[in-house]
PDB file of C-alpha atoms and ligand atoms in Angstrom:
ATOM      1  CA  MET B  26       1.452  -2.896 -44.702  1.00 52.00           C
ATOM      2  CA  PHE B  27       2.187  -0.645 -47.936  1.00 58.00           C
ATOM      3  CA  THR B  28       4.645   2.326 -47.448  1.00 63.00           C
ATOM      4  CA  ASN B  29       1.635   4.282 -49.718  1.00 63.00           C
ATOM      5  CA  SER B  30      -0.495   3.594 -46.933  1.00 91.00           C
ATOM      6  CA  ILE B  31       1.213   6.003 -45.013  1.00 94.00           C
ATOM      7  CA  GLU B  32       0.757   9.472 -44.846  1.00 96.00           C
ATOM      8  CA  VAL B  33       2.897  11.936 -43.554  1.00 97.00           C
ATOM      9  CA  ARG B  34       1.361  15.397 -42.619  1.00 98.00           C
ATOM     10  CA  ASP B  35       1.976  18.756 -40.702  1.00 98.00           C
ATOM     11  CA  ALA B  36       1.663  17.783 -36.760  1.00 98.00           C
ATOM     12  CA  THR B  37      -0.790  19.824 -34.783  1.00 98.00           C
ATOM     13  CA  LEU B  38      -0.877  20.626 -30.683  1.00 98.00           C
ATOM     14  CA  LYS B  39      -3.686  17.964 -30.795  1.00 97.00           C
ATOM     15  CA  ASP B  40      -1.059  14.937 -32.002  1.00 98.00           C
ATOM     16  CA  LEU B  41       1.336  16.143 -28.933  1.00 98.00           C
ATOM     17  CA  ASN B  42      -0.198  13.394 -26.494  1.00 98.00           C
ATOM     18  CA  GLU B  43       0.757  10.724 -29.010  1.00 98.00           C
ATOM     19  CA  ILE B  44       4.389  12.452 -30.040  1.00 98.00           C
ATOM     20  CA  TYR B  45       5.251  12.181 -26.642  1.00 98.00           C
ATOM     21  CA  ALA B  46       4.140   8.607 -25.754  1.00 98.00           C
ATOM     22  CA  ILE B  47       6.321   7.849 -28.860  1.00 98.00           C
ATOM     23  CA  GLU B  48       9.286  10.328 -27.652  1.00 98.00           C
ATOM     24  CA  LYS B  49       9.074   7.899 -24.233  1.00 98.00           C
ATOM     25  CA  GLU B  50       9.589   4.532 -26.084  1.00 97.00           C
ATOM     26  CA  SER B  51      12.139   5.817 -28.477  1.00 98.00           C
ATOM     27  CA  PHE B  52      14.810   7.170 -26.539  1.00 96.00           C
ATOM     28  CA  PRO B  53      16.695   6.806 -22.683  1.00 93.00           C
ATOM     29  CA  ASP B  54      16.486  10.346 -22.383  1.00 94.00           C
ATOM     30  CA  PRO B  55      13.098  11.628 -24.127  1.00 96.00           C
ATOM     31  CA  TYR B  56      12.624  15.299 -24.505  1.00 96.00           C
ATOM     32  CA  PRO B  57      10.149  16.285 -21.456  1.00 97.00           C
ATOM     33  CA  LYS B  58       6.652  17.218 -23.070  1.00 98.00           C
ATOM     34  CA  PRO B  59       6.801  20.826 -22.771  1.00 98.00           C
ATOM     35  CA  LEU B  60       9.952  21.169 -24.832  1.00 97.00           C
ATOM     36  CA  LEU B  61       7.821  19.292 -27.613  1.00 98.00           C
ATOM     37  CA  LYS B  62       4.991  21.533 -26.922  1.00 98.00           C
ATOM     38  CA  ALA B  63       7.366  24.351 -27.605  1.00 97.00           C
ATOM     39  CA  PHE B  64       8.872  23.275 -31.118  1.00 97.00           C
ATOM     40  CA  PHE B  65       4.934  23.919 -32.072  1.00 97.00           C
ATOM     41  CA  TYR B  66       5.947  27.939 -31.711  1.00 95.00           C
ATOM     42  CA  HIS B  67       9.337  27.131 -33.207  1.00 92.00           C
ATOM     43  CA  PRO B  68       9.524  28.576 -37.297  1.00 90.00           C
ATOM     44  CA  GLY B  69      10.494  24.936 -38.877  1.00 94.00           C
ATOM     45  CA  ILE B  70       9.026  21.507 -39.627  1.00 97.00           C
ATOM     46  CA  TYR B  71       6.628  19.207 -37.079  1.00 98.00           C
ATOM     47  CA  ILE B  72       5.360  16.485 -39.163  1.00 98.00           C
ATOM     48  CA  VAL B  73       3.604  12.893 -38.157  1.00 98.00           C
ATOM     49  CA  ALA B  74       3.623   9.848 -39.742  1.00 98.00           C
ATOM     50  CA  VAL B  75      -0.283   8.369 -40.269  1.00 97.00           C
ATOM     51  CA  ILE B  76      -1.242   4.789 -39.986  1.00 96.00           C
ATOM     52  CA  GLY B  77      -5.263   4.253 -40.611  1.00 93.00           C
ATOM     53  CA  GLY B  78      -6.102   7.225 -38.211  1.00 93.00           C
ATOM     54  CA  GLU B  79      -3.677   6.314 -35.793  1.00 96.00           C
ATOM     55  CA  ILE B  80       0.295   8.412 -35.048  1.00 98.00           C
ATOM     56  CA  VAL B  81       3.419   6.267 -35.507  1.00 98.00           C
ATOM     57  CA  GLY B  82       5.571   8.122 -36.074  1.00 98.00           C
ATOM     58  CA  TYR B  83       7.558  11.985 -35.933  1.00 98.00           C
ATOM     59  CA  ALA B  84       9.526  14.512 -36.834  1.00 98.00           C
ATOM     60  CA  ILE B  85      11.206  18.052 -36.195  1.00 98.00           C
ATOM     61  CA  GLY B  86      13.672  20.118 -37.973  1.00 98.00           C
ATOM     62  CA  ILE B  87      14.457  23.331 -37.459  1.00 97.00           C
ATOM     63  CA  ILE B  88      16.490  26.066 -39.889  1.00 96.00           C
ATOM     64  CA  ARG B  89      19.448  27.687 -38.433  1.00 94.00           C
ATOM     65  CA  PHE B  90      21.414  30.570 -39.267  1.00 93.00           C
ATOM     66  CA  ARG B  91      19.483  30.726 -42.837  1.00 90.00           C
ATOM     67  CA  SER B  92      20.859  27.864 -44.138  1.00 95.00           C
ATOM     68  CA  LEU B  93      21.862  24.832 -41.870  1.00 97.00           C
ATOM     69  CA  GLY B  94      19.211  22.361 -41.198  1.00 97.00           C
ATOM     70  CA  HIS B  95      18.983  21.210 -38.052  1.00 98.00           C
ATOM     71  CA  ILE B  96      16.899  17.715 -37.158  1.00 98.00           C
ATOM     72  CA  ILE B  97      15.627  17.804 -34.012  1.00 97.00           C
ATOM     73  CA  SER B  98      14.351  14.133 -33.634  1.00 98.00           C
ATOM     74  CA  ILE B  99      12.810  11.257 -34.862  1.00 98.00           C
ATOM     75  CA  ALA B 100      11.183   8.729 -34.150  1.00 98.00           C
ATOM     76  CA  VAL B 101       8.876   5.726 -35.162  1.00 98.00           C
ATOM     77  CA  ARG B 102       6.485   3.771 -32.709  1.00 98.00           C
ATOM     78  CA  LYS B 103       8.423   0.453 -31.568  1.00 97.00           C
ATOM     79  CA  GLU B 104       5.896  -1.893 -33.281  1.00 96.00           C
ATOM     80  CA  SER B 105       5.837  -0.624 -36.357  1.00 96.00           C
ATOM     81  CA  ARG B 106       9.685  -0.011 -37.138  1.00 97.00           C
ATOM     82  CA  GLY B 107      10.974  -1.508 -40.568  1.00 96.00           C
ATOM     83  CA  ARG B 108       8.393  -0.898 -42.245  1.00 95.00           C
ATOM     84  CA  GLY B 109       9.215   2.146 -44.195  1.00 96.00           C
ATOM     85  CA  ILE B 110       7.795   5.105 -42.160  1.00 97.00           C
ATOM     86  CA  GLY B 111      11.313   6.392 -40.504  1.00 98.00           C
ATOM     87  CA  LYS B 112      12.438   6.932 -44.303  1.00 97.00           C
ATOM     88  CA  LYS B 113       9.246   8.593 -45.222  1.00 97.00           C
ATOM     89  CA  LEU B 114      10.098  11.044 -42.346  1.00 98.00           C
ATOM     90  CA  LEU B 115      13.339  11.779 -43.330  1.00 98.00           C
ATOM     91  CA  LYS B 116      12.584  12.080 -47.018  1.00 98.00           C
ATOM     92  CA  GLU B 117       9.322  14.474 -46.484  1.00 97.00           C
ATOM     93  CA  LEU B 118      12.161  16.122 -43.535  1.00 97.00           C
ATOM     94  CA  ILE B 119      14.600  16.692 -46.240  1.00 97.00           C
ATOM     95  CA  LYS B 120      12.538  17.940 -48.745  1.00 97.00           C
ATOM     96  CA  ARG B 121      10.887  20.725 -46.639  1.00 97.00           C
ATOM     97  CA  LEU B 122      14.061  21.509 -44.764  1.00 97.00           C
ATOM     98  CA  SER B 123      15.335  22.525 -48.624  1.00 97.00           C
ATOM     99  CA  ALA B 124      12.768  24.163 -49.371  1.00 96.00           C
ATOM    100  CA  MET B 125      13.219  26.639 -46.764  1.00 95.00           C
ATOM    101  CA  GLY B 126      16.811  27.056 -47.963  1.00 95.00           C
ATOM    102  CA  ALA B 127      18.774  24.227 -46.473  1.00 97.00           C
ATOM    103  CA  LYS B 128      22.173  23.873 -48.458  1.00 97.00           C
ATOM    104  CA  LYS B 129      23.041  21.449 -45.601  1.00 98.00           C
ATOM    105  CA  ILE B 130      21.372  19.320 -42.765  1.00 98.00           C
ATOM    106  CA  ARG B 131      23.216  18.535 -39.730  1.00 98.00           C
ATOM    107  CA  ILE B 132      21.824  15.286 -37.590  1.00 98.00           C
ATOM    108  CA  GLU B 133      23.360  13.951 -34.044  1.00 98.00           C
ATOM    109  CA  VAL B 134      22.916  10.055 -33.598  1.00 98.00           C
ATOM    110  CA  ARG B 135      24.642   8.096 -30.635  1.00 98.00           C
ATOM    111  CA  GLU B 136      27.308   6.090 -32.069  1.00 98.00           C
ATOM    112  CA  SER B 137      25.471   2.806 -30.960  1.00 98.00           C
ATOM    113  CA  ASN B 138      22.374   3.860 -32.778  1.00 98.00           C
ATOM    114  CA  GLU B 139      23.169   1.501 -36.400  1.00 97.00           C
ATOM    115  CA  ILE B 140      19.321   1.768 -37.196  1.00 97.00           C
ATOM    116  CA  ALA B 141      19.512   5.419 -37.253  1.00 98.00           C
ATOM    117  CA  ILE B 142      23.001   5.797 -38.818  1.00 98.00           C
ATOM    118  CA  ASN B 143      21.992   3.262 -41.639  1.00 97.00           C
ATOM    119  CA  LEU B 144      18.935   5.553 -42.287  1.00 98.00           C
ATOM    120  CA  TYR B 145      20.591   8.859 -42.412  1.00 98.00           C
ATOM    121  CA  LYS B 146      23.679   7.243 -45.034  1.00 98.00           C
ATOM    122  CA  LYS B 147      20.459   5.952 -46.817  1.00 97.00           C
ATOM    123  CA  PHE B 148      20.323   9.144 -47.389  1.00 97.00           C
ATOM    124  CA  GLY B 149      23.728  10.428 -47.879  1.00 97.00           C
ATOM    125  CA  PHE B 150      24.506  11.501 -44.897  1.00 98.00           C
ATOM    126  CA  VAL B 151      28.027  11.236 -43.731  1.00 98.00           C
ATOM    127  CA  THR B 152      29.954  11.726 -40.329  1.00 98.00           C
ATOM    128  CA  LYS B 153      32.520  14.446 -40.110  1.00 98.00           C
ATOM    129  CA  GLU B 154      31.894  14.990 -36.249  1.00 97.00           C
ATOM    130  CA  LYS B 155      32.293  12.727 -33.545  1.00 98.00           C
ATOM    131  CA  ILE B 156      31.267  14.568 -29.851  1.00 98.00           C
ATOM    132  CA  PHE B 157      32.786  12.508 -26.638  1.00 98.00           C
ATOM    133  CA  GLY B 158      29.840  12.301 -23.808  1.00 97.00           C
ATOM    134  CA  TYR B 159      27.118  14.381 -25.564  1.00 96.00           C
ATOM    135  CA  TYR B 160      24.420  12.197 -23.855  1.00 96.00           C
ATOM    136  CA  PRO B 161      23.771  12.331 -20.085  1.00 94.00           C
ATOM    137  CA  ASP B 162      24.793   8.441 -19.802  1.00 95.00           C
ATOM    138  CA  GLY B 163      27.893   9.617 -21.418  1.00 96.00           C
ATOM    139  CA  GLU B 164      27.664   8.014 -24.774  1.00 97.00           C
ATOM    140  CA  ALA B 165      29.079   9.671 -27.715  1.00 98.00           C
ATOM    141  CA  ALA B 166      27.161  11.694 -30.570  1.00 98.00           C
ATOM    142  CA  LEU B 167      28.419  11.089 -34.337  1.00 98.00           C
ATOM    143  CA  VAL B 168      27.494  14.443 -35.943  1.00 98.00           C
ATOM    144  CA  MET B 169      26.536  13.717 -39.819  1.00 98.00           C
ATOM    145  CA  PHE B 170      25.918  15.807 -42.204  1.00 98.00           C
ATOM    146  CA  ILE B 171      24.224  15.828 -45.920  1.00 98.00           C
ATOM    147  CA  ASP B 172      24.593  18.698 -49.021  1.00 97.00           C
ATOM    148  CA  LEU B 173      21.799  19.234 -50.550  1.00 96.00           C
ATOM    149  CA  PRO B 174      21.786  20.898 -54.167  1.00 86.00           C
TER     150      PRO B 174
HETATM  151  C1  LIG H 223      15.595   5.241 -36.614  1.00 65.75           C
HETATM  152  C2  LIG H 223      13.681   4.997 -36.744  1.00 65.75           C
HETATM  153  C3  LIG H 223      13.245   6.195 -37.059  1.00 65.75           C
HETATM  154  C4  LIG H 223      13.628   4.239 -38.124  1.00 65.75           C
HETATM  155  O1  LIG H 223      12.133   4.105 -38.533  1.00 65.75           O
HETATM  156  P1  LIG H 223      11.985   2.764 -39.412  1.00 65.75           P
HETATM  157  O2  LIG H 223      10.662   3.140 -39.568  1.00 65.75           O
HETATM  158  O3  LIG H 223      12.235   1.394 -38.602  1.00 65.75           O
HETATM  159  O4  LIG H 223      13.201   2.516 -40.326  1.00 65.75           O
HETATM  160  P2  LIG H 223      12.856   2.396 -41.756  1.00 65.75           P
HETATM  161  O5  LIG H 223      11.288   1.215 -41.857  1.00 65.75           O
HETATM  162  O6  LIG H 223      12.222   3.690 -42.700  1.00 65.75           O
HETATM  163  O7  LIG H 223      14.329   2.011 -42.162  1.00 65.75           O
HETATM  164  C5  LIG H 223      15.219   2.897 -42.576  1.00 65.75           C
HETATM  165  C6  LIG H 223      16.753   2.287 -42.913  1.00 65.75           C
HETATM  166  O8  LIG H 223      16.704   2.187 -41.578  1.00 65.75           O
HETATM  167  C7  LIG H 223      17.666   1.214 -41.282  1.00 65.75           C
HETATM  168  N1  LIG H 223      16.841  -0.405 -40.600  1.00 65.75           N
HETATM  169  C8  LIG H 223      15.892   0.082 -40.266  1.00 65.75           C
HETATM  170  N2  LIG H 223      16.055  -1.293 -39.595  1.00 65.75           N
HETATM  171  C9  LIG H 223      17.070  -1.683 -39.556  1.00 65.75           C
HETATM  172  C10 LIG H 223      17.562  -2.664 -39.000  1.00 65.75           C
HETATM  173  N3  LIG H 223      16.490  -3.418 -38.011  1.00 65.75           N
HETATM  174  N4  LIG H 223      18.872  -3.335 -38.572  1.00 65.75           N
HETATM  175  C11 LIG H 223      20.066  -2.143 -39.421  1.00 65.75           C
HETATM  176  N5  LIG H 223      19.114  -1.212 -39.679  1.00 65.75           N
HETATM  177  C12 LIG H 223      17.924  -1.100 -40.143  1.00 65.75           C
HETATM  178  C13 LIG H 223      17.563   0.471 -43.191  1.00 65.75           C
HETATM  179  O9  LIG H 223      18.663   1.221 -43.660  1.00 65.75           O
HETATM  180  C14 LIG H 223      16.485   0.281 -43.659  1.00 65.75           C
HETATM  181  O10 LIG H 223      16.448   1.117 -45.014  1.00 65.75           O
HETATM  182  P3  LIG H 223      15.886  -0.152 -46.186  1.00 65.75           P
HETATM  183  O11 LIG H 223      14.453  -0.693 -45.188  1.00 65.75           O
HETATM  184  O12 LIG H 223      15.572   0.251 -46.908  1.00 65.75           O
HETATM  185  O13 LIG H 223      17.196  -1.001 -45.434  1.00 65.75           O
HETATM  186  C15 LIG H 223      13.364   3.964 -35.762  1.00 65.75           C
HETATM  187  O14 LIG H 223      13.948   2.330 -35.704  1.00 65.75           O
HETATM  188  C16 LIG H 223      13.171   4.598 -34.435  1.00 65.75           C
HETATM  189  O15 LIG H 223      12.498   5.211 -34.097  1.00 65.75           O
HETATM  190  N6  LIG H 223      13.868   4.387 -33.764  1.00 65.75           N
HETATM  191  C17 LIG H 223      14.264   4.930 -32.282  1.00 65.75           C
HETATM  192  C18 LIG H 223      14.685   6.441 -32.247  1.00 65.75           C
HETATM  193  C19 LIG H 223      15.589   6.471 -32.622  1.00 65.75           C
HETATM  194  O16 LIG H 223      16.493   6.077 -32.692  1.00 65.75           O
HETATM  195  N7  LIG H 223      15.622   7.907 -34.064  1.00 65.75           N
HETATM  196  C20 LIG H 223      17.111   8.701 -34.256  1.00 65.75           C
HETATM  197  C21 LIG H 223      17.595   8.908 -33.115  1.00 65.75           C
HETATM  198  S1  LIG H 223      18.866  10.291 -34.000  1.00 65.75           S
END
């Protein structure tokens, strides 16, 4: 699969069921569907990655305090991972958050989630904090930040 066959576009409410399916298979503590729906009404960025008309990933980012970007979620369908879709979604999210005025972007990630940590490091995110017991099962979160030009 070639990364240029991946289209990244704004999500619409019609995509919600597929987004929720990806969420459920991606996280031990998935966001409930109503919360994923609520982000459509929150100012920010809600994008999906599409291959051949099928949604294979999604990402949500918002702006807090005018200049702090916050990545709420990013996930790729299990069977489509490792093909550059996460990179494409994250690149678009950073570009759009920057265009909305973000000077910094924050993300929390499980400390055991090496794949995601590698992805964020690749884009220049640096771990600045660790929050013990952040997740419902007690796992710690690394809080990673990137400064934007
Ligand atoms: C994290 C996630 C979004 C990455 O998406 P992806 O499409 O698989 O990632 P990509 O193919 O674009 O790879 C991006 C980078 O991630 C890292 N990566 C990907 N697969 C990896 C693996 N099996 N082992 C280690 N690092 C890996 C690499 O740094 C890779 O860059 P490279 O290909 O240039 O080496 C995806 O694994 C996922 O949905 N995971 C479950 C949900 C999740 O944990 N989200 C993050 C929450 S904070």
